[in-house]
PDB file of C-alpha atoms in Angstrom:
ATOM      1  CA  UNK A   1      97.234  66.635  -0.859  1.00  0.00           C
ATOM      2  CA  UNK A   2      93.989  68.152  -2.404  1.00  0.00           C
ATOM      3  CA  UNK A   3      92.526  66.669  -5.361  1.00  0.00           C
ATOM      4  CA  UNK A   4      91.439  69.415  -7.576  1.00  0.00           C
ATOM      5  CA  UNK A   5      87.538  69.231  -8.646  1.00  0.00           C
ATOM      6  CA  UNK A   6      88.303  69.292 -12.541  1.00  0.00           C
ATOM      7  CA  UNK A   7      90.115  65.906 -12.160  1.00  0.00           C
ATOM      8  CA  UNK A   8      87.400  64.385 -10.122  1.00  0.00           C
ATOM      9  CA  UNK A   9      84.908  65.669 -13.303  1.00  0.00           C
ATOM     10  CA  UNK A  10      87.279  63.655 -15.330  1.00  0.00           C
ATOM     11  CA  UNK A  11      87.168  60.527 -13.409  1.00  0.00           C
ATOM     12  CA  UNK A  12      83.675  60.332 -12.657  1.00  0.00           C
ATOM     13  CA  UNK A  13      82.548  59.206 -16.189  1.00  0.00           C
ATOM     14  CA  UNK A  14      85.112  56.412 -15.954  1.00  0.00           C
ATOM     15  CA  UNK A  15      83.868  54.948 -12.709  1.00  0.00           C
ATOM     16  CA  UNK A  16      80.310  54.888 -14.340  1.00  0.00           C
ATOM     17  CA  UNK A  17      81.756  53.256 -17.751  1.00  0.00           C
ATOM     18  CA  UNK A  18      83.844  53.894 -20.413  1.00  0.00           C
ATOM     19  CA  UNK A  19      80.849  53.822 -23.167  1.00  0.00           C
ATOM     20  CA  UNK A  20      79.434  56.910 -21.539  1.00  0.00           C
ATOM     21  CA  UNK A  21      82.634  58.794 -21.342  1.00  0.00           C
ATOM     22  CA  UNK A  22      82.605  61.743 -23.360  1.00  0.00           C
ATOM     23  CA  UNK A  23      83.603  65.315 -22.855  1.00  0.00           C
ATOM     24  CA  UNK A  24      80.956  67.872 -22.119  1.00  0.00           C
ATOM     25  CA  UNK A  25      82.826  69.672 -25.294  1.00  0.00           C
ATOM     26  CA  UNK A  26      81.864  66.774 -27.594  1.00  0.00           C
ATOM     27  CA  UNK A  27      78.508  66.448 -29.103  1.00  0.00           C
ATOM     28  CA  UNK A  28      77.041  62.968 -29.347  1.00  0.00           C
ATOM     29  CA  UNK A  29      77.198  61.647 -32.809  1.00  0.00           C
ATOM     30  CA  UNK A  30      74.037  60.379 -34.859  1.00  0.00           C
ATOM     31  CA  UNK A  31      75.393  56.882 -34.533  1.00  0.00           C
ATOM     32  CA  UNK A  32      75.734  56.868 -30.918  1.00  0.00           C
ATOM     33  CA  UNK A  33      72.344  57.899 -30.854  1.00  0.00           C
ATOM     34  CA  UNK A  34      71.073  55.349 -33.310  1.00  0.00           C
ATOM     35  CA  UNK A  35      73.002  52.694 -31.603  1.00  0.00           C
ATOM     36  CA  UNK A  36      71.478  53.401 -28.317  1.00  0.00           C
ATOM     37  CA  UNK A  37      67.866  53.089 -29.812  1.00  0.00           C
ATOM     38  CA  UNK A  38      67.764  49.784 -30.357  1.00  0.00           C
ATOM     39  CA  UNK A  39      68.949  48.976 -26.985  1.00  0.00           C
ATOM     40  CA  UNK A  40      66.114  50.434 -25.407  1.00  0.00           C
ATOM     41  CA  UNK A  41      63.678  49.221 -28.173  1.00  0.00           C
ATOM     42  CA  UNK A  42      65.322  45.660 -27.151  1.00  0.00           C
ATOM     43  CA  UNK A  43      64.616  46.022 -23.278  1.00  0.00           C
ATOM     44  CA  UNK A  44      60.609  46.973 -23.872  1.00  0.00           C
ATOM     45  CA  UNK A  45      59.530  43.097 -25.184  1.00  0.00           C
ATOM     46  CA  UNK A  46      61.681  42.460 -21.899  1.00  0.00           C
ATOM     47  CA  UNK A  47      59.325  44.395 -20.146  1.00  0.00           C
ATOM     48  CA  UNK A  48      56.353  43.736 -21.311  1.00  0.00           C
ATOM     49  CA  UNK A  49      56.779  39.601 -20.831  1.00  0.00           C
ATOM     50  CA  UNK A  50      56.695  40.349 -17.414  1.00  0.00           C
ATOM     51  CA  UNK A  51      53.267  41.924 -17.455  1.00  0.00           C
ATOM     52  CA  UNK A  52      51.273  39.230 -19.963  1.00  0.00           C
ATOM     53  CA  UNK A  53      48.759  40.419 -22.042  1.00  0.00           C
ATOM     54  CA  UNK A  54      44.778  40.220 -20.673  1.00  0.00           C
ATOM     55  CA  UNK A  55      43.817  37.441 -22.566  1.00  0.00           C
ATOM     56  CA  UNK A  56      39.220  37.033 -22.489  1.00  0.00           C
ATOM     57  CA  UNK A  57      38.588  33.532 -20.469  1.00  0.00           C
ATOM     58  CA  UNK A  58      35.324  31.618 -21.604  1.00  0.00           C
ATOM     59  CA  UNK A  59      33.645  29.424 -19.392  1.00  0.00           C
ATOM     60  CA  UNK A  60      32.370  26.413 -21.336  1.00  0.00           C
ATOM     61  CA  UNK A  61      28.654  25.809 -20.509  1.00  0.00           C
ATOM     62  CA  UNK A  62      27.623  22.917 -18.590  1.00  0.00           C
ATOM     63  CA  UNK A  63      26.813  19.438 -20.204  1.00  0.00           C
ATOM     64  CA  UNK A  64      23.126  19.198 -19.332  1.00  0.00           C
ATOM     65  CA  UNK A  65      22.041  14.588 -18.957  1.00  0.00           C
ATOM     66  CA  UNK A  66      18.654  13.714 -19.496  1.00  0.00           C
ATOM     67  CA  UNK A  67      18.272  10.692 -17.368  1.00  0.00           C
ATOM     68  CA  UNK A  68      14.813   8.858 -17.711  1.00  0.00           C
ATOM     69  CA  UNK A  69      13.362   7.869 -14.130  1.00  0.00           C
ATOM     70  CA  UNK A  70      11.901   4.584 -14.904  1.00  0.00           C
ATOM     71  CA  UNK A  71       9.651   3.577 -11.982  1.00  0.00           C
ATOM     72  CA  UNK A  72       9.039  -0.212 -11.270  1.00  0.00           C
ATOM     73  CA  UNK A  73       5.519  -1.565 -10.200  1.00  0.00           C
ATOM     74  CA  UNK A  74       5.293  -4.128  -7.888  1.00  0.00           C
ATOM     75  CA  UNK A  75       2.351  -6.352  -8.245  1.00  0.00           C
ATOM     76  CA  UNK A  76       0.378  -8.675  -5.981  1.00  0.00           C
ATOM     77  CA  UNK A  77       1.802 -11.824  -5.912  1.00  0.00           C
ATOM     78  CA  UNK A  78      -1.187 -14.818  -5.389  1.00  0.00           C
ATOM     79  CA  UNK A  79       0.258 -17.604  -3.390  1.00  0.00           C
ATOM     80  CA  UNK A  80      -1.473 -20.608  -2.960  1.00  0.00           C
ATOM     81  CA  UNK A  81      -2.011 -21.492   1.079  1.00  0.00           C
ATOM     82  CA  UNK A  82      -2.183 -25.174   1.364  1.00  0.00           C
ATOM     83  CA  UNK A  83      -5.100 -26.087   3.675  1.00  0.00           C
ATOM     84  CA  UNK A  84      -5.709 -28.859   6.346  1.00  0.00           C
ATOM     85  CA  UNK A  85      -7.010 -32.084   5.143  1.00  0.00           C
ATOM     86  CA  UNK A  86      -9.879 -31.990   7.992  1.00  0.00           C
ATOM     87  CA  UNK A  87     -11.200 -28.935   6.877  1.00  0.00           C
ATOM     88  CA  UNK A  88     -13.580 -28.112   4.894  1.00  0.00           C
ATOM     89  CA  UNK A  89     -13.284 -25.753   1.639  1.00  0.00           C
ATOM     90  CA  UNK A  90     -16.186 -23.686   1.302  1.00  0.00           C
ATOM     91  CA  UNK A  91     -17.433 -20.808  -1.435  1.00  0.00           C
ATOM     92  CA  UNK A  92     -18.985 -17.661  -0.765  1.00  0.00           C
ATOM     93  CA  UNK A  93     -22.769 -19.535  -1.131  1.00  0.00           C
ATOM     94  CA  UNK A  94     -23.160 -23.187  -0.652  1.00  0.00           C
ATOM     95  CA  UNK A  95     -26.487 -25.558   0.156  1.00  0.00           C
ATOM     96  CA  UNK A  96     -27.229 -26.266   3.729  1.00  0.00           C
ATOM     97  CA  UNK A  97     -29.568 -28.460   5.273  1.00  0.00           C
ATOM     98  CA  UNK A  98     -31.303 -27.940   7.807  1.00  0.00           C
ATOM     99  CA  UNK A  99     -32.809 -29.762  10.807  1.00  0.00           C
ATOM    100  CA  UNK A 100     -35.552 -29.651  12.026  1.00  0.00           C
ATOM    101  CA  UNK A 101     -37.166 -29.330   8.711  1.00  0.00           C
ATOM    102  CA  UNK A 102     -35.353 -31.541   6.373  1.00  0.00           C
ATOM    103  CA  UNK A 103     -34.794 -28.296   4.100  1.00  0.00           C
ATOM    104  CA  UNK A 104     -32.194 -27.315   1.487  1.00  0.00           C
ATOM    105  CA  UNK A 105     -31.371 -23.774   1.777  1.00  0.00           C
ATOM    106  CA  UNK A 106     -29.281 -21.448  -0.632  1.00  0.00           C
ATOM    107  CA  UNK A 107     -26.970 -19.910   2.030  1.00  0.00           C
ATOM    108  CA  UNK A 108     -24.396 -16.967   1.853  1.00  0.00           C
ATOM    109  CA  UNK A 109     -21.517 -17.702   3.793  1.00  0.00           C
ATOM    110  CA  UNK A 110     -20.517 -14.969   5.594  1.00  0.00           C
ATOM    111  CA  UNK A 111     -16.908 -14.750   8.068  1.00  0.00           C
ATOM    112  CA  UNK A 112     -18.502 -11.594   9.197  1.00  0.00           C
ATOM    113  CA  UNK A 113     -21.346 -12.730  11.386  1.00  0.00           C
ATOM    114  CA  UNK A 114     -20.802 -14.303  14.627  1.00  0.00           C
ATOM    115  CA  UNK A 115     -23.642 -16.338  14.589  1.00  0.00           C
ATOM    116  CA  UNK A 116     -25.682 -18.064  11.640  1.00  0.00           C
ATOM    117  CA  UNK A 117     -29.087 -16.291  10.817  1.00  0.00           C
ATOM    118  CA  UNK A 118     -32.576 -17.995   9.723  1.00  0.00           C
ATOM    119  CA  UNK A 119     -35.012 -15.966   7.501  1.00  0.00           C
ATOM    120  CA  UNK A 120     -38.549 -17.496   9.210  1.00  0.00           C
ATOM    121  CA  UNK A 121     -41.794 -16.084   8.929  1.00  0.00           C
ATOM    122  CA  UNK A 122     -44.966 -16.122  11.602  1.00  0.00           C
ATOM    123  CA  UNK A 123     -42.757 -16.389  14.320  1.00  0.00           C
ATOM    124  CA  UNK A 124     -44.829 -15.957  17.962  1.00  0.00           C
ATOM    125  CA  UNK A 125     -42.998 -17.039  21.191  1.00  0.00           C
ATOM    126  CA  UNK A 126     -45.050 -19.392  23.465  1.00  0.00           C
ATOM    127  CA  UNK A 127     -44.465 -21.161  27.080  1.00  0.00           C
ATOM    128  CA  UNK A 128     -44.426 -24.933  27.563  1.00  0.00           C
ATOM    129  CA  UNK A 129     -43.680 -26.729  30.630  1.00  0.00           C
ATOM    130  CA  UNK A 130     -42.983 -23.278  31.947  1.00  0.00           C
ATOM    131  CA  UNK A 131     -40.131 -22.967  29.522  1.00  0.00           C
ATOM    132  CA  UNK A 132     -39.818 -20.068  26.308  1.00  0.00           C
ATOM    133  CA  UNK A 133     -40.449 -21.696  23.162  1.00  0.00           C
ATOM    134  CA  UNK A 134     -40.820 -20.132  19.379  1.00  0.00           C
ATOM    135  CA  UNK A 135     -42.916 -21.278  16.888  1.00  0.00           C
ATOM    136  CA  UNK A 136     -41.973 -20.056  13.168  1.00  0.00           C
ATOM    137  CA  UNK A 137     -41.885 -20.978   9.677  1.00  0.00           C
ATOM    138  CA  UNK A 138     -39.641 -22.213   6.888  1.00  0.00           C
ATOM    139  CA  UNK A 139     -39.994 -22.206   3.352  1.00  0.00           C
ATOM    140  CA  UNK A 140     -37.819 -22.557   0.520  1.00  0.00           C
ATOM    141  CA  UNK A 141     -39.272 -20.342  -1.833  1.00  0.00           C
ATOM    142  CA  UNK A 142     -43.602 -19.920  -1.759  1.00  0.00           C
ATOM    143  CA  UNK A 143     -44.698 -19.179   1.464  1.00  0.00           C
ATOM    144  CA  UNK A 144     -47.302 -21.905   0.919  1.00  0.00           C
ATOM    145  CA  UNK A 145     -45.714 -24.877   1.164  1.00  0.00           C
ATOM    146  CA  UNK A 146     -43.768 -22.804   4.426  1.00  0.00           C
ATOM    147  CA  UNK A 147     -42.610 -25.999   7.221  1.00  0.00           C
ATOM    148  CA  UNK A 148     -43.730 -25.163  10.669  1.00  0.00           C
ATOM    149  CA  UNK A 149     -41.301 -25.838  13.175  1.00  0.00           C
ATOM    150  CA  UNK A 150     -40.948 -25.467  17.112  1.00  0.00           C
ATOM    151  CA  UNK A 151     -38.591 -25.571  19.192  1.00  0.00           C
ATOM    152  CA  UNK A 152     -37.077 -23.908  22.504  1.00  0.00           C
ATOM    153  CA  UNK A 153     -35.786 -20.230  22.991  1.00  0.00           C
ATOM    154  CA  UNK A 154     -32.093 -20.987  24.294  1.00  0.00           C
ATOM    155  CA  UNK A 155     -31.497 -17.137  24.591  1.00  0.00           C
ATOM    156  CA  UNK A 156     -32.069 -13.641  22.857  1.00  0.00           C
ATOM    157  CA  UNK A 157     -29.277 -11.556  21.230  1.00  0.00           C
ATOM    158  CA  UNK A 158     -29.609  -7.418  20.376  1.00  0.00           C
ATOM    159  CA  UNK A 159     -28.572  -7.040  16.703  1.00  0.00           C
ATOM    160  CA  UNK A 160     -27.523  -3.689  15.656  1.00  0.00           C
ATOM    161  CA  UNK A 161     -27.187  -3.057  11.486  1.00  0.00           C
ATOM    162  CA  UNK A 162     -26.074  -0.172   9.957  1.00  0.00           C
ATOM    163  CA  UNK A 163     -29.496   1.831   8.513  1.00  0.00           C
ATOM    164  CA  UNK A 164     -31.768  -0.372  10.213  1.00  0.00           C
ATOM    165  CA  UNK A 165     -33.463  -0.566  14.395  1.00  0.00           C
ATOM    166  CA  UNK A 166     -31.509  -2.430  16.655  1.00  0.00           C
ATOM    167  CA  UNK A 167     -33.447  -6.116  16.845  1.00  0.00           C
ATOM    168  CA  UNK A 168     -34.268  -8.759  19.879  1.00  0.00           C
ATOM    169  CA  UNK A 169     -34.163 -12.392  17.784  1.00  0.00           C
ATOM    170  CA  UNK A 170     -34.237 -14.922  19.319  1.00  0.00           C
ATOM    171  CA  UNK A 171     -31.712 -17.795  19.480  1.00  0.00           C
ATOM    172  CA  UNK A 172     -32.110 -21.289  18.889  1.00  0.00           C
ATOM    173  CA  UNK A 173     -30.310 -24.561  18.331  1.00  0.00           C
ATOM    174  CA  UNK A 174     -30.391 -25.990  14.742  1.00  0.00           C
ATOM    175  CA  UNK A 175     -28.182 -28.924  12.950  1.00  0.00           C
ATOM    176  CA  UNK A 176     -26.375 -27.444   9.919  1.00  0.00           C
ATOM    177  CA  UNK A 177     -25.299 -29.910   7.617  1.00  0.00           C
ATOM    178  CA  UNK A 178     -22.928 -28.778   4.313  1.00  0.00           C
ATOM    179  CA  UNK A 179     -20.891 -31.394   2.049  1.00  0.00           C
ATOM    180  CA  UNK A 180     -20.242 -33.921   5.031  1.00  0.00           C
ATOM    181  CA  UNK A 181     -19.810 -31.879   7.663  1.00  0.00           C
ATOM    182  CA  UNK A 182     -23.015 -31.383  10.054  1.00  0.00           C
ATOM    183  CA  UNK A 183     -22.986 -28.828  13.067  1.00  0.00           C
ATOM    184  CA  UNK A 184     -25.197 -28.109  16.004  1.00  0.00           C
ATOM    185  CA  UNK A 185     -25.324 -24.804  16.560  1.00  0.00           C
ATOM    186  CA  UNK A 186     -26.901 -21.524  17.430  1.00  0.00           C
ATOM    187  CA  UNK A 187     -29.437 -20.057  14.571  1.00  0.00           C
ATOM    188  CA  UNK A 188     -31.056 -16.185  15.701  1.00  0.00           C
ATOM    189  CA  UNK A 189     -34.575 -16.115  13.809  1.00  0.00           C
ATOM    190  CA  UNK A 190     -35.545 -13.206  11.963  1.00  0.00           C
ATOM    191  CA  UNK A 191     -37.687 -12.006   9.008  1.00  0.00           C
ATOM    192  CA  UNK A 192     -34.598 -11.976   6.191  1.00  0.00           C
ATOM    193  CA  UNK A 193     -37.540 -11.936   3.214  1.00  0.00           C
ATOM    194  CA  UNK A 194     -36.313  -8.899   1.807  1.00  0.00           C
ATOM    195  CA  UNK A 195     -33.099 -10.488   1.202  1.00  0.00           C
ATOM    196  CA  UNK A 196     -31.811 -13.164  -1.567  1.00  0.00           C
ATOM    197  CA  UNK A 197     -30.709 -15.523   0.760  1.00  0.00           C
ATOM    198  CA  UNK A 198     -32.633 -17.394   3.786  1.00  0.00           C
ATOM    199  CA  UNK A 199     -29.979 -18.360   5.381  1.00  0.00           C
ATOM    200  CA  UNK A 200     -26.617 -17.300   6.561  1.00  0.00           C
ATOM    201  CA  UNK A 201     -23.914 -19.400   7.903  1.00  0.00           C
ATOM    202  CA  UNK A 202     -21.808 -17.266  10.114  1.00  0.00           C
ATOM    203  CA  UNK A 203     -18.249 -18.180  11.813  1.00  0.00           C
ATOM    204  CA  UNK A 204     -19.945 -20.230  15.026  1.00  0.00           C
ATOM    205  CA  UNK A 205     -20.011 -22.937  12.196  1.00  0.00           C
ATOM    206  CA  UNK A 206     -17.040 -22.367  10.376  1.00  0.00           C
ATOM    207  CA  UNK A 207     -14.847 -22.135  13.219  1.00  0.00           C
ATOM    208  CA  UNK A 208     -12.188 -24.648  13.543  1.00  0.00           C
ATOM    209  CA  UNK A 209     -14.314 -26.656  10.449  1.00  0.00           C
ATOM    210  CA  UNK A 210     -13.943 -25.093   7.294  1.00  0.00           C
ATOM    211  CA  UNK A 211     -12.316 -22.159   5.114  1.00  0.00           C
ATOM    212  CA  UNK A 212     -13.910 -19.999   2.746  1.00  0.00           C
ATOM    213  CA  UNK A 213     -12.749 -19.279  -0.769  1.00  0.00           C
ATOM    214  CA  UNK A 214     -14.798 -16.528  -1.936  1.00  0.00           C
ATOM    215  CA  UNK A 215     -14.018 -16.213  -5.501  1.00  0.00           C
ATOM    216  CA  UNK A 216     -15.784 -20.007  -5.824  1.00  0.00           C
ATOM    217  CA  UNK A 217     -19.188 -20.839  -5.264  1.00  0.00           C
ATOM    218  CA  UNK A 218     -21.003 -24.227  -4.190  1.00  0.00           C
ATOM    219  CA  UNK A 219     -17.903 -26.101  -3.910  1.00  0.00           C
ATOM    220  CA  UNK A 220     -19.502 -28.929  -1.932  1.00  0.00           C
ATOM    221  CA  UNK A 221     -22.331 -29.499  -4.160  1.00  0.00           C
ATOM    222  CA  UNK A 222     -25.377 -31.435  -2.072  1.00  0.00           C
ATOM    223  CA  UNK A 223     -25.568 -31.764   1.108  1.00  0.00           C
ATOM    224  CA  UNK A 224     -25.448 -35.374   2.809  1.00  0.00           C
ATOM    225  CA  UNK A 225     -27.046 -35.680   6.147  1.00  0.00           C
ATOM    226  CA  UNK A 226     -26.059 -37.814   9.080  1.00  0.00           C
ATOM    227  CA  UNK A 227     -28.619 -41.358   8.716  1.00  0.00           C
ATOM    228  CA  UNK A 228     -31.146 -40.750  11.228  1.00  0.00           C
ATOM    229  CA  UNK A 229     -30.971 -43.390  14.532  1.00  0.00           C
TER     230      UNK A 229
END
């Protein structure tokens, strides 16, 4: 059987709901309209909380520290070495006596020098017994009341100072006495004059006998001698 087209019209509005049935003779009423309205004006808040609104983002600024840099200093420390009871405690100048000659000498002590250095005057080399001997002399301060002394060459060294000619002095053996403590040892003659101090003890006498402290000065005071025999 054939289902004629004007009842399937009819029946489509009732498959699709039975609020939106009306006849195509029928005008919609105001109401219908006005009820429909706020349906639709319902559904748009609907809507738009699915798309939230662009909202501005501020970045806070950055919390800036001022840290002070506090810088520590380390200072010298000055620790007290103790030192051997057999050795002598020296300053930077100290009064020697020296033999031949019987003399008391202001002396710098110097750890620099390898040998000890005499300030003479006159000095003229001479033979005897077919050896090398020097004659020179000594004085504390005035050249006259200068010691003459003799004695034998036991070598010559070269000495080379900044400023000045290389030297040939030569070397002798003389006793070195300061405090207590006497040395023999080797003395190189030259003309020191032109310097404040006649005599310099250098590290052939301090070796293995004394230490110097250079911030003092005559720590020893007088020399004493060895009695002579």
């Amino acid at each position: 059987m054939r289902t004629s087209p004007l009842i399937l019209l009819l029946l489509a509005p009732l498959i699709g709901g039975c609020e939106s049935l009306h006849f195509p003779w029928q005008k919609s009423s105001p109401a219908a309209v006005e009820a429909t309205a706020p349906a639709e004006t319902a559904a748009l808040p609907e809507a738009a909380q699915q798309c939230p609104p662009v909202q501005e983002v501020v970045c806070a600024e950055p919390e800036v520290k001022v840290v002070e840099r506090v810088i520590e200093r380390t200072f010298e420390k000055v620790v007290e070495v103790p030192v051997a009871k057999d050795k002598l405690v020296l300053g930077s100048v100290e009064m020697v006596a020296i033999e031949p000659g019987g003399l008391l000498l202001e002396s710098l002590i110097d750890t620099g020098a390898p040998t000890s250095s005499l300030s003479v005057g006159g000095l003229k080399p001479f033979e005897r017994d077919g050896k090398e001997w020097v004659r020179f002399k000594v004085s504390v301060g005035d050249e006259d009341d200068a010691l003459s002394v003799e004695l034998p060459v036991k070598r010559y060294v070269r000495v080379a100072r900044p400023g000045f000619d290389t030297q040939r002095r030569p070397v002798v053996d003389m006793s070195l006495t300061v405090g207590e403590v006497t040395h023999m040892v080797e003395v190189n003659l030259t003309d020191r004059t032109s310097l404040d101090y006649r005599l310099l003890v250098g590290r052939n006498f301090l070796k293995d006998a004394a230490v110097v402290d250079v911030s003092r000065r005559k720590v020893q005071g007088q020399p004493r001698p060895p009695a002579p025999k």
